[in-house]
Coordinates of C-alpha atoms in Angstrom, one line a residue:
Chain N
M1 CA -77.7 -91.6 53.6
I2 CA -77.1 -89.2 50.8
A3 CA -75.2 -86.0 51.7
E4 CA -73.7 -83.3 49.7
K5 CA -70.2 -82.0 50.3
G6 CA -69.8 -78.6 51.8
L7 CA -72.0 -76.5 54.0
W8 CA -73.3 -74.3 51.2
N9 CA -74.4 -77.3 49.1
R10 CA -76.2 -78.9 52.0
L11 CA -78.0 -75.7 52.8
R12 CA -79.0 -75.2 49.2
T13 CA -80.5 -78.7 49.0
R14 CA -82.3 -78.3 52.2
L15 CA -83.9 -75.0 51.0
L16 CA -84.7 -76.5 47.7
F17 CA -86.5 -79.6 49.1
T18 CA -88.1 -78.2 52.2
G19 CA -88.2 -74.4 51.6
P20 CA -91.5 -74.0 49.8
T21 CA -93.5 -76.4 52.1
L22 CA -92.1 -75.1 55.3
F23 CA -92.4 -71.4 54.3
A24 CA -96.1 -71.8 53.4
F25 CA -96.7 -74.0 56.5
I26 CA -95.1 -71.5 58.9
T27 CA -96.7 -68.4 57.4
V28 CA -100.2 -69.8 56.9
M29 CA -100.5 -72.2 59.9
M30 CA -98.0 -71.4 62.6
I31 CA -97.7 -67.6 62.6
P32 CA -101.5 -67.1 62.5
F33 CA -102.0 -69.7 65.2
F34 CA -99.6 -68.0 67.7
Y35 CA -100.7 -64.5 66.6
G36 CA -104.2 -65.7 67.3
I37 CA -103.3 -66.5 70.9
Y38 CA -101.8 -63.0 71.2
L39 CA -105.0 -61.5 69.7
T40 CA -107.2 -63.0 72.5
F41 CA -105.4 -60.6 74.9
T42 CA -106.2 -57.5 72.9
N43 CA -109.3 -55.4 72.2
W44 CA -108.8 -55.2 68.4
D45 CA -112.1 -54.4 66.6
G46 CA -111.1 -55.4 63.1
I47 CA -110.7 -51.9 61.7
A48 CA -108.5 -49.9 64.0
I49 CA -104.8 -50.0 63.2
T50 CA -103.8 -50.0 66.9
H51 CA -105.0 -52.2 69.7
S52 CA -104.1 -52.5 73.3
L53 CA -103.6 -55.4 75.7
V54 CA -106.5 -56.1 77.9
G55 CA -105.4 -59.2 79.8
F56 CA -107.9 -61.9 80.3
Q57 CA -110.9 -59.7 79.7
N58 CA -111.9 -61.5 76.5
Y59 CA -111.8 -64.8 78.3
V60 CA -114.1 -63.4 81.0
A61 CA -116.4 -62.2 78.1
V62 CA -116.4 -65.8 76.7
F63 CA -117.6 -67.2 80.0
K64 CA -120.3 -64.6 80.1
D65 CA -121.4 -65.1 76.5
E66 CA -124.6 -67.2 76.9
A67 CA -125.1 -67.6 73.2
F68 CA -121.7 -69.1 72.9
W69 CA -122.4 -71.8 75.6
K70 CA -125.8 -72.5 74.1
S71 CA -124.2 -73.1 70.7
F72 CA -121.5 -75.1 72.4
Y73 CA -124.0 -77.4 74.1
L74 CA -125.9 -77.7 70.8
T75 CA -122.7 -78.7 69.1
L76 CA -121.9 -81.4 71.7
K77 CA -125.4 -82.8 71.3
Y78 CA -125.1 -82.7 67.5
V79 CA -121.6 -84.3 67.5
F80 CA -122.8 -87.1 69.8
F81 CA -125.8 -88.1 67.6
T82 CA -124.0 -87.6 64.3
V83 CA -120.9 -89.6 65.3
V84 CA -123.0 -92.5 66.6
L85 CA -125.4 -92.6 63.6
I86 CA -122.8 -92.0 60.9
N87 CA -120.7 -94.9 62.1
A88 CA -123.6 -97.2 62.7
V89 CA -125.0 -96.6 59.3
A90 CA -121.6 -96.7 57.6
F91 CA -120.6 -100.0 59.3
L92 CA -123.9 -101.7 58.4
L93 CA -123.6 -100.6 54.8
A94 CA -120.0 -101.8 54.6
Y95 CA -120.8 -105.1 56.2
A96 CA -123.8 -105.7 53.9
L97 CA -121.6 -104.9 50.9
M98 CA -118.8 -107.3 51.8
N99 CA -120.0 -110.4 50.0
K100 CA -119.7 -110.5 46.3
L101 CA -123.0 -108.9 45.3
R102 CA -124.6 -108.0 42.1
G103 CA -124.4 -104.2 41.6
Q104 CA -121.8 -103.8 44.3
T105 CA -119.9 -101.1 42.5
L106 CA -123.1 -99.2 41.9
F107 CA -124.0 -99.3 45.6
R108 CA -120.6 -98.1 46.7
A109 CA -120.7 -95.3 44.1
G110 CA -124.2 -94.2 45.1
F111 CA -123.6 -94.2 48.8
F112 CA -120.4 -92.2 48.3
L113 CA -122.0 -89.6 46.0
P114 CA -122.9 -86.9 48.6
N115 CA -119.2 -86.6 49.5
L116 CA -118.3 -85.3 46.1
V117 CA -120.6 -82.3 46.5
G118 CA -119.8 -79.5 48.8
G119 CA -121.7 -78.8 52.0
I120 CA -123.2 -75.6 50.7
V121 CA -124.8 -77.3 47.8
L122 CA -126.0 -80.3 49.9
G123 CA -127.6 -77.9 52.4
F124 CA -129.5 -76.0 49.6
I125 CA -130.7 -79.3 48.2
W126 CA -132.1 -80.4 51.5
Q127 CA -133.5 -77.0 52.3
F128 CA -135.7 -77.4 49.2
I129 CA -136.6 -81.0 50.2
F130 CA -137.5 -80.1 53.8
S131 CA -139.5 -76.9 53.0
N132 CA -141.1 -77.9 49.7
V133 CA -141.1 -81.6 48.9
L134 CA -141.8 -83.1 52.3
V135 CA -144.4 -80.4 53.1
Y136 CA -146.1 -81.3 49.8
I137 CA -146.1 -85.0 50.7
G138 CA -147.4 -84.2 54.1
Q139 CA -150.2 -82.0 52.9
K140 CA -151.3 -84.3 50.1
G141 CA -151.1 -87.4 52.2
S142 CA -152.4 -85.7 55.4
I143 CA -149.4 -86.7 57.4
P144 CA -149.3 -84.1 60.3
W145 CA -145.6 -84.4 61.1
L146 CA -144.7 -83.6 57.5
S147 CA -147.2 -80.9 56.7
A148 CA -145.2 -78.0 58.1
S149 CA -141.6 -77.4 57.3
W150 CA -139.2 -79.1 59.7
L151 CA -136.8 -76.2 59.3
A152 CA -139.4 -73.8 60.9
D153 CA -139.5 -75.9 64.2
P154 CA -136.4 -75.5 66.5
D155 CA -136.4 -79.2 67.6
K156 CA -137.1 -80.7 64.1
A157 CA -134.6 -78.3 62.5
F158 CA -131.9 -79.7 64.8
W159 CA -132.7 -83.3 63.7
S160 CA -132.8 -82.2 60.0
L161 CA -129.3 -81.1 60.4
V162 CA -128.3 -84.4 62.0
L163 CA -130.1 -86.3 59.2
V164 CA -128.3 -84.4 56.4
T165 CA -124.9 -84.8 58.1
V166 CA -125.4 -88.6 58.4
W167 CA -126.5 -88.8 54.8
Q168 CA -123.5 -86.8 53.8
Y169 CA -120.8 -88.7 55.6
A170 CA -122.1 -92.3 55.9
G171 CA -120.8 -93.2 52.5
Y172 CA -117.3 -91.8 53.2
M173 CA -116.9 -93.8 56.4
M174 CA -118.4 -96.8 54.6
V175 CA -115.5 -96.8 52.2
I176 CA -113.0 -96.8 55.2
Y177 CA -114.9 -99.6 56.9
I178 CA -114.9 -101.7 53.6
A179 CA -111.1 -101.2 53.6
G180 CA -110.9 -102.4 57.2
L181 CA -113.2 -105.4 56.5
M182 CA -111.0 -106.5 53.6
N183 CA -108.1 -106.6 56.0
V184 CA -109.8 -109.1 58.3
P185 CA -107.9 -112.4 57.6
K186 CA -110.2 -114.8 55.9
D187 CA -108.5 -117.9 57.4
I188 CA -109.4 -117.2 61.0
L189 CA -113.0 -116.7 60.1
E190 CA -113.0 -120.0 58.1
A191 CA -111.3 -121.8 61.0
S192 CA -113.9 -120.5 63.4
S193 CA -116.8 -121.6 61.2
I194 CA -115.4 -125.1 61.1
D195 CA -115.3 -124.9 64.9
G196 CA -119.0 -124.1 64.8
A197 CA -119.0 -120.3 65.5
S198 CA -122.1 -118.5 64.3
R199 CA -122.1 -115.4 62.2
W200 CA -123.1 -113.3 65.2
T201 CA -120.3 -114.8 67.3
Q202 CA -117.8 -114.2 64.5
L203 CA -118.9 -110.6 64.2
R204 CA -118.7 -109.9 67.9
K205 CA -115.6 -111.9 68.8
M206 CA -113.5 -111.5 65.7
V207 CA -114.6 -108.9 63.2
L208 CA -115.4 -106.0 65.5
P209 CA -112.2 -106.3 67.6
L210 CA -110.1 -106.5 64.5
M211 CA -111.9 -103.5 63.1
V212 CA -110.9 -101.2 66.0
P213 CA -108.3 -99.3 63.8
S214 CA -111.0 -98.4 61.3
F215 CA -113.3 -97.3 64.1
I216 CA -110.6 -95.1 65.5
V217 CA -110.1 -93.4 62.1
C218 CA -113.8 -93.0 61.4
V219 CA -114.8 -91.7 64.9
F220 CA -111.8 -89.3 64.8
L221 CA -112.9 -88.0 61.4
S222 CA -116.6 -87.7 62.2
L223 CA -115.8 -86.0 65.6
Q224 CA -113.6 -83.4 63.8
R225 CA -116.1 -82.7 61.1
G226 CA -118.9 -82.5 63.5
F227 CA -117.3 -79.9 65.7
M228 CA -116.3 -77.8 62.7
V229 CA -119.6 -78.0 60.9
Y230 CA -120.2 -74.7 59.1
D231 CA -121.3 -74.8 55.4
V232 CA -124.2 -77.3 55.7
N233 CA -125.3 -75.4 58.8
L234 CA -125.2 -72.1 56.9
S235 CA -127.0 -73.2 53.8
L236 CA -129.6 -75.5 55.5
T237 CA -130.8 -73.6 58.5
K238 CA -128.6 -70.4 58.7
G239 CA -128.6 -71.2 62.4
G240 CA -132.4 -70.7 62.7
P241 CA -135.1 -70.7 63.7
F242 CA -134.2 -68.4 66.6
K243 CA -130.6 -69.6 66.7
S244 CA -131.8 -73.1 67.6
T245 CA -129.3 -74.7 65.2
E246 CA -126.5 -72.2 65.5
M247 CA -123.4 -74.4 65.9
V248 CA -120.3 -73.2 67.6
S249 CA -118.4 -72.6 64.4
M250 CA -121.1 -70.3 63.0
H251 CA -121.2 -68.5 66.4
V252 CA -117.5 -67.8 66.3
Y253 CA -117.8 -66.5 62.7
G254 CA -120.6 -64.2 63.6
K255 CA -118.8 -62.9 66.7
A256 CA -115.7 -62.0 64.8
F257 CA -116.9 -60.9 61.4
L258 CA -120.4 -59.7 62.0
S259 CA -120.3 -58.3 65.5
R260 CA -116.6 -57.2 65.0
D261 CA -115.7 -58.6 68.4
Y262 CA -112.5 -60.2 67.1
G263 CA -110.7 -60.7 70.5
V264 CA -113.7 -62.5 72.0
G265 CA -114.3 -64.4 68.8
Q266 CA -110.7 -65.6 68.7
A267 CA -110.8 -66.5 72.4
E268 CA -113.9 -68.6 71.7
A269 CA -112.2 -70.2 68.7
L270 CA -109.3 -71.2 71.0
V271 CA -111.6 -72.6 73.7
L272 CA -113.2 -74.7 70.9
F273 CA -109.8 -75.8 69.7
L274 CA -108.7 -76.9 73.2
L275 CA -111.9 -78.8 73.7
V276 CA -111.7 -80.6 70.3
A277 CA -108.0 -81.4 70.8
T278 CA -108.7 -82.9 74.2
I279 CA -111.7 -85.0 73.1
T280 CA -110.0 -86.3 69.9
L281 CA -106.7 -87.1 71.7
L282 CA -108.6 -88.9 74.5
Q283 CA -110.6 -90.8 72.0
V284 CA -107.5 -91.9 70.1
Y285 CA -105.7 -92.8 73.3
F286 CA -108.5 -95.0 74.7
S287 CA -109.3 -96.7 71.5
K288 CA -105.7 -97.5 70.8
K289 CA -105.8 -99.5 74.1
M290 CA -108.6 -101.6 72.6
E291 CA -106.6 -102.6 69.5
V292 CA -105.8 -106.3 69.0
E293 CA -103.6 -108.3 66.7
A294 CA -105.0 -110.9 64.4
Chain J
M1 CA -116.1 -114.9 53.9
V2 CA -117.3 -112.1 56.1
G3 CA -121.0 -111.5 56.0
S4 CA -124.0 -113.8 55.9
K5 CA -124.8 -116.5 53.5
S6 CA -127.8 -117.7 55.4
T7 CA -130.0 -114.7 54.7
S8 CA -131.4 -114.6 51.2
P9 CA -129.3 -112.3 49.0
W10 CA -132.6 -111.0 47.6
I11 CA -133.6 -109.5 50.9
K12 CA -130.2 -107.9 51.2
V13 CA -130.2 -106.5 47.7
S14 CA -133.7 -105.0 48.2
V15 CA -132.8 -103.4 51.5
L16 CA -129.6 -102.0 50.0
S17 CA -131.6 -100.8 46.9
A18 CA -134.0 -99.0 49.2
C19 CA -131.1 -97.3 50.9
L20 CA -129.6 -96.4 47.5
V21 CA -132.9 -94.7 46.5
L22 CA -132.8 -92.7 49.7
F23 CA -129.3 -91.6 49.0
I24 CA -130.0 -90.6 45.4
F25 CA -133.5 -89.2 45.8
P26 CA -132.4 -85.6 46.8
F27 CA -130.3 -85.3 43.6
A28 CA -133.1 -86.7 41.4
I29 CA -135.6 -84.2 42.8
V30 CA -133.3 -81.3 42.0
L31 CA -132.6 -82.6 38.5
M32 CA -136.3 -83.1 37.9
N33 CA -137.4 -79.7 39.1
S34 CA -134.6 -77.9 37.2
F35 CA -136.6 -78.2 34.0
K36 CA -139.8 -76.8 35.4
E37 CA -141.3 -73.4 35.9
N38 CA -141.6 -71.9 39.3
R39 CA -145.3 -72.5 39.5
A40 CA -145.0 -76.1 38.5
I41 CA -142.3 -76.7 41.1
T42 CA -144.3 -75.3 44.1
S43 CA -147.6 -76.9 43.0
G44 CA -146.1 -80.4 42.4
P45 CA -142.4 -80.9 43.3
L46 CA -142.7 -84.6 42.7
S47 CA -144.1 -84.7 39.2
L48 CA -142.0 -85.1 36.1
P49 CA -141.5 -82.0 33.9
E50 CA -144.0 -81.7 31.1
T51 CA -141.5 -80.3 28.6
L52 CA -137.8 -80.4 28.5
S53 CA -137.1 -76.6 28.8
F54 CA -133.6 -75.3 29.3
D55 CA -134.7 -71.8 30.2
N56 CA -133.7 -72.2 33.8
Y57 CA -130.2 -73.3 32.8
I58 CA -129.7 -70.4 30.5
D59 CA -130.9 -68.1 33.3
A60 CA -128.7 -69.6 36.0
F61 CA -125.7 -69.9 33.7
G62 CA -125.6 -66.1 33.2
K63 CA -126.6 -65.0 36.7
M64 CA -124.1 -67.3 38.4
N65 CA -121.4 -66.1 36.1
Y66 CA -120.8 -69.8 35.6
V67 CA -117.8 -69.6 33.2
A68 CA -115.8 -67.4 35.5
A69 CA -116.7 -69.3 38.6
F70 CA -115.9 -72.6 37.0
S71 CA -112.5 -71.5 35.7
N72 CA -111.6 -69.9 39.1
S73 CA -112.4 -73.2 40.9
F74 CA -110.5 -75.1 38.2
I75 CA -107.4 -73.0 38.4
I76 CA -107.4 -72.9 42.2
T77 CA -107.9 -76.6 42.5
V78 CA -105.4 -77.7 39.9
C79 CA -102.6 -75.3 40.9
S80 CA -103.1 -76.1 44.6
V81 CA -103.1 -79.8 44.2
L82 CA -100.1 -79.9 41.9
L83 CA -98.0 -77.7 44.1
I84 CA -99.0 -79.5 47.3
S85 CA -98.1 -82.8 45.8
V86 CA -94.7 -81.8 44.4
F87 CA -93.6 -79.7 47.4
A88 CA -94.8 -82.2 50.0
A89 CA -93.2 -85.1 48.2
M90 CA -89.9 -83.2 48.1
T91 CA -90.1 -82.4 51.8
A92 CA -91.1 -85.9 52.9
H93 CA -88.3 -87.3 50.8
Y94 CA -85.8 -85.0 52.3
F95 CA -87.0 -85.7 55.9
V96 CA -86.7 -89.5 55.4
R97 CA -83.2 -89.4 53.7
N98 CA -81.8 -86.8 56.1
N99 CA -83.1 -88.2 59.3
N100 CA -81.5 -85.9 61.8
Q101 CA -83.1 -84.4 64.9
L102 CA -84.0 -81.0 63.4
N103 CA -86.0 -82.8 60.6
Q104 CA -87.6 -85.2 63.1
Y105 CA -88.9 -82.3 65.2
T106 CA -90.1 -80.4 62.2
F107 CA -92.0 -83.4 61.0
M108 CA -93.5 -83.9 64.4
I109 CA -94.7 -80.3 64.5
M110 CA -96.3 -80.7 61.1
V111 CA -98.1 -83.8 62.2
A112 CA -99.2 -82.3 65.4
S113 CA -100.5 -79.2 63.6
M114 CA -103.1 -81.3 61.9
I115 CA -105.3 -81.2 65.0
I116 CA -105.6 -77.4 64.7
P117 CA -109.0 -76.6 63.2
F118 CA -109.3 -73.9 60.6
Q119 CA -111.6 -71.9 62.8
A120 CA -108.8 -71.3 65.3
I121 CA -106.7 -69.7 62.6
M122 CA -109.2 -67.8 60.4
I123 CA -109.4 -64.6 62.3
P124 CA -105.6 -63.9 62.6
L125 CA -105.2 -65.2 59.0
V126 CA -107.6 -62.5 57.7
K127 CA -106.0 -59.9 59.8
I128 CA -102.4 -60.6 58.8
Y129 CA -103.1 -61.1 55.1
G130 CA -105.6 -58.3 55.0
S131 CA -103.0 -55.9 56.5
I132 CA -100.4 -56.7 53.9
G133 CA -103.0 -56.5 51.0
M134 CA -102.8 -60.2 50.1
L135 CA -106.5 -60.9 50.2
D136 CA -108.8 -61.0 47.2
S137 CA -106.7 -63.0 44.8
K138 CA -106.9 -66.6 43.8
W139 CA -103.1 -66.8 44.0
A140 CA -103.2 -65.9 47.7
L141 CA -105.8 -68.6 48.1
I142 CA -103.6 -71.2 46.4
Y143 CA -100.7 -70.2 48.6
M144 CA -102.9 -70.7 51.7
Y145 CA -104.1 -74.1 50.5
I146 CA -100.4 -75.2 50.2
G147 CA -99.9 -74.1 53.8
F148 CA -103.0 -75.9 55.1
G149 CA -102.6 -79.0 52.9
S150 CA -99.0 -79.8 53.2
S151 CA -99.0 -81.4 56.7
L152 CA -101.3 -84.3 55.7
A153 CA -99.5 -84.7 52.4
V154 CA -96.0 -84.8 54.0
F155 CA -97.3 -87.3 56.5
I156 CA -98.7 -89.7 53.9
Y157 CA -95.7 -89.4 51.6
H158 CA -93.3 -89.9 54.6
G159 CA -94.7 -93.4 55.2
F160 CA -94.2 -94.3 51.5
V161 CA -90.8 -92.9 50.9
K162 CA -89.5 -95.1 53.7
S163 CA -90.3 -98.1 51.7
I164 CA -88.3 -97.0 48.7
P165 CA -84.7 -98.3 48.8
A166 CA -82.2 -95.5 48.9
E167 CA -79.9 -97.6 46.7
L168 CA -82.1 -96.6 43.7
E169 CA -81.2 -93.0 44.1
E170 CA -77.6 -93.7 45.0
A171 CA -77.3 -95.6 41.8
A172 CA -78.8 -92.8 39.8
M173 CA -76.4 -90.3 41.4
M174 CA -73.4 -92.5 40.7
D175 CA -74.5 -92.3 37.1
G176 CA -74.3 -88.5 37.3
C177 CA -77.8 -87.4 38.3
T178 CA -77.9 -84.5 40.7
R179 CA -80.1 -84.9 43.7
I180 CA -82.9 -82.9 42.2
Q181 CA -82.7 -84.9 39.0
S182 CA -82.8 -88.2 40.8
F183 CA -85.8 -87.0 42.8
F184 CA -87.8 -86.1 39.7
R185 CA -86.7 -89.0 37.5
I186 CA -86.6 -91.8 40.1
V187 CA -88.5 -91.0 43.3
L188 CA -91.5 -89.0 42.0
P189 CA -92.5 -91.7 39.4
V190 CA -92.2 -94.4 42.1
L191 CA -94.4 -92.3 44.4
M192 CA -97.2 -92.0 41.8
P193 CA -99.8 -94.2 43.5
T194 CA -99.4 -92.1 46.7
T195 CA -99.6 -88.9 44.6
V196 CA -103.0 -90.1 43.2
T197 CA -104.3 -90.7 46.8
I198 CA -103.1 -87.3 47.9
A199 CA -104.5 -85.6 44.8
I200 CA -107.9 -87.1 45.3
L201 CA -108.2 -86.2 49.0
N202 CA -107.1 -82.6 48.2
V203 CA -109.4 -82.2 45.2
L204 CA -112.4 -83.3 47.2
W205 CA -111.5 -80.7 49.9
I206 CA -110.4 -77.8 47.8
W207 CA -113.0 -78.0 45.0
N208 CA -115.8 -77.9 47.6
D209 CA -114.3 -75.7 50.2
F210 CA -116.4 -72.7 51.2
L211 CA -115.3 -71.0 54.4
L212 CA -111.7 -70.1 53.3
P213 CA -112.6 -68.7 49.8
S214 CA -115.5 -66.8 51.4
L215 CA -113.0 -65.0 53.7
V216 CA -110.3 -64.5 51.1
L217 CA -112.1 -63.7 47.8
I218 CA -114.1 -60.5 47.9
A219 CA -114.5 -59.5 44.2
P220 CA -117.4 -61.2 42.4
D221 CA -115.4 -62.3 39.4
E222 CA -112.8 -64.1 41.6
R223 CA -115.6 -66.3 43.1
T224 CA -115.3 -70.1 43.1
L225 CA -118.2 -72.3 42.2
P226 CA -119.4 -73.0 45.8
L227 CA -119.2 -69.2 46.6
S228 CA -121.1 -68.3 43.4
T229 CA -123.8 -70.9 44.2
F230 CA -124.1 -69.4 47.7
Y231 CA -124.6 -65.8 46.5
F232 CA -126.8 -66.9 43.7
Y233 CA -129.1 -68.8 46.1
G234 CA -129.1 -65.8 48.5
T235 CA -130.2 -63.4 45.7
Y236 CA -132.8 -65.5 44.0
S237 CA -134.3 -67.4 46.9
V238 CA -137.9 -67.4 45.6
D239 CA -137.4 -68.4 42.0
Y240 CA -136.9 -72.1 42.4
G241 CA -136.5 -73.0 38.7
P242 CA -133.1 -71.2 38.1
L243 CA -132.0 -72.2 41.6
M244 CA -132.4 -75.9 40.9
A245 CA -130.7 -75.5 37.5
G246 CA -127.8 -73.7 39.3
L247 CA -127.4 -76.6 41.7
V248 CA -127.3 -79.0 38.9
L249 CA -124.7 -76.9 37.1
T250 CA -122.5 -77.0 40.3
I251 CA -122.9 -80.7 40.7
L252 CA -122.5 -81.7 37.1
P253 CA -118.7 -81.4 36.7
V254 CA -118.2 -83.5 39.8
I255 CA -120.5 -86.2 38.5
V256 CA -118.7 -86.3 35.1
V257 CA -115.3 -86.7 36.7
Y258 CA -116.7 -89.3 39.1
M259 CA -118.0 -91.4 36.3
F260 CA -114.5 -91.7 34.8
A261 CA -112.4 -91.8 37.9
Q262 CA -114.8 -93.7 40.3
K263 CA -112.4 -96.5 41.0
Y264 CA -109.5 -94.2 41.8
I265 CA -111.6 -91.9 44.0
I266 CA -112.9 -94.8 46.2
Q267 CA -109.4 -96.3 46.3
G268 CA -107.8 -93.0 47.2
V269 CA -110.2 -92.5 50.1
M270 CA -109.5 -96.1 51.3
Q271 CA -105.7 -95.7 51.1
G272 CA -105.8 -92.2 52.7
S273 CA -107.5 -93.6 55.7
I274 CA -105.2 -96.5 56.4
K275 CA -102.2 -94.3 56.8

């Protein structure tokens, strides 16, 4: 324990070491968070200097806002498919890349590439591919399901968004799974092969259980990113056609900054926060129970 | 060894190569079309450019205000990442070495706050900082990144500082270092590998961030690269040539850095996830 002599010296050291971080943290995170809770009880329109308290009126409006619940349901559906697919693809890629393999670094680098580029740019790239390149291939090769833009069809637009998200994040999660696979002790696998365990048995009975910590991290990350998706959504589909791909984050943005319904928008953001917090905490709690020691 | 020796490595390599082509294909398409005229792009997006014309690039370079957007992004990213790293390391160090209840609770609140999504904060954030006139400047944005980024950085540093023996610093202070000197001369250099991890995670986030800059930066010459790409695409959405060139210009700096720092970036992401 290192401690200075005298109250003044101790206070000065504390301020020096924790002051800048805590000041920024409190003024940027904490105050807006609690002020946001207060805003949900007001009728502030974004312009007026004054606003008055309206009780739970905004929360009633949230429950009546059908577009919000529609985007909410869409987001749940989107999160479910992206979390499953991202992690399946990522784990398979990581598992395939475990053995020493020619070009291993190149594969890792290539699969990781989309994560270096921002969501806005990725969305624009794929918008061009979906509405020009694939349509061109479809028309030249007479492939009916490609000859019209996927982004113009509500159902296909949803799956386009899922596809781009999986493509975007699979490489990132792959890197985390590779780190996890490298931590699986080699000796227990060797011992089990001597005892006659097949690859499949090894994977099921040893590798997967020992990989639970990596799965917790990756599912947690993909859940959070899925619920918060905004920039790919904006640049790929703009929520269209007919709001069929408007995810909840985009809806909240529109409610607050375009319709100037700040109180309702903030109430919706808090409902979203509570849901995400509950789901991620439950996920971490239940998957922690599955962890085993090697 | 994990993995299969029984399946032929050739099958595995070809399946992986096919996957790699799928992952790279979108980027290759954009690059290819960035050299073509609009007519050539719409009539044959898969064909190679006939001539290597940089007209699209010149066009995009000017219309995107590329130099300004790039330097804004650069200043914002570098300043934010440097300040987050130094401040968070100091705070984590202080929390570990002065392990009293107040510090424990503060640390717990910071860790718990990581679950709050940005969307739950953005509306009050804009209201508060708008009303005190602190929007529309990159310095305000840097300040906000410190606030949003410090929790994770303090959390990661906290785990590492615990593994540094306090005797190191005590010895330095016996020799006449002040506490702040011993931090910068002894602790910070020892923390270097962690700092690299934190810097990489933060660069990936801040360089590509869109929503926060779009709310904070209003003036066109304050725009970051993702913002400038967004407005550029919105304004010229029919002229594909310059648009493709614009996308390449946005991606290019990242690819260049990636080629040199690939090993560190992959390692940084790996280490960041284990903590």
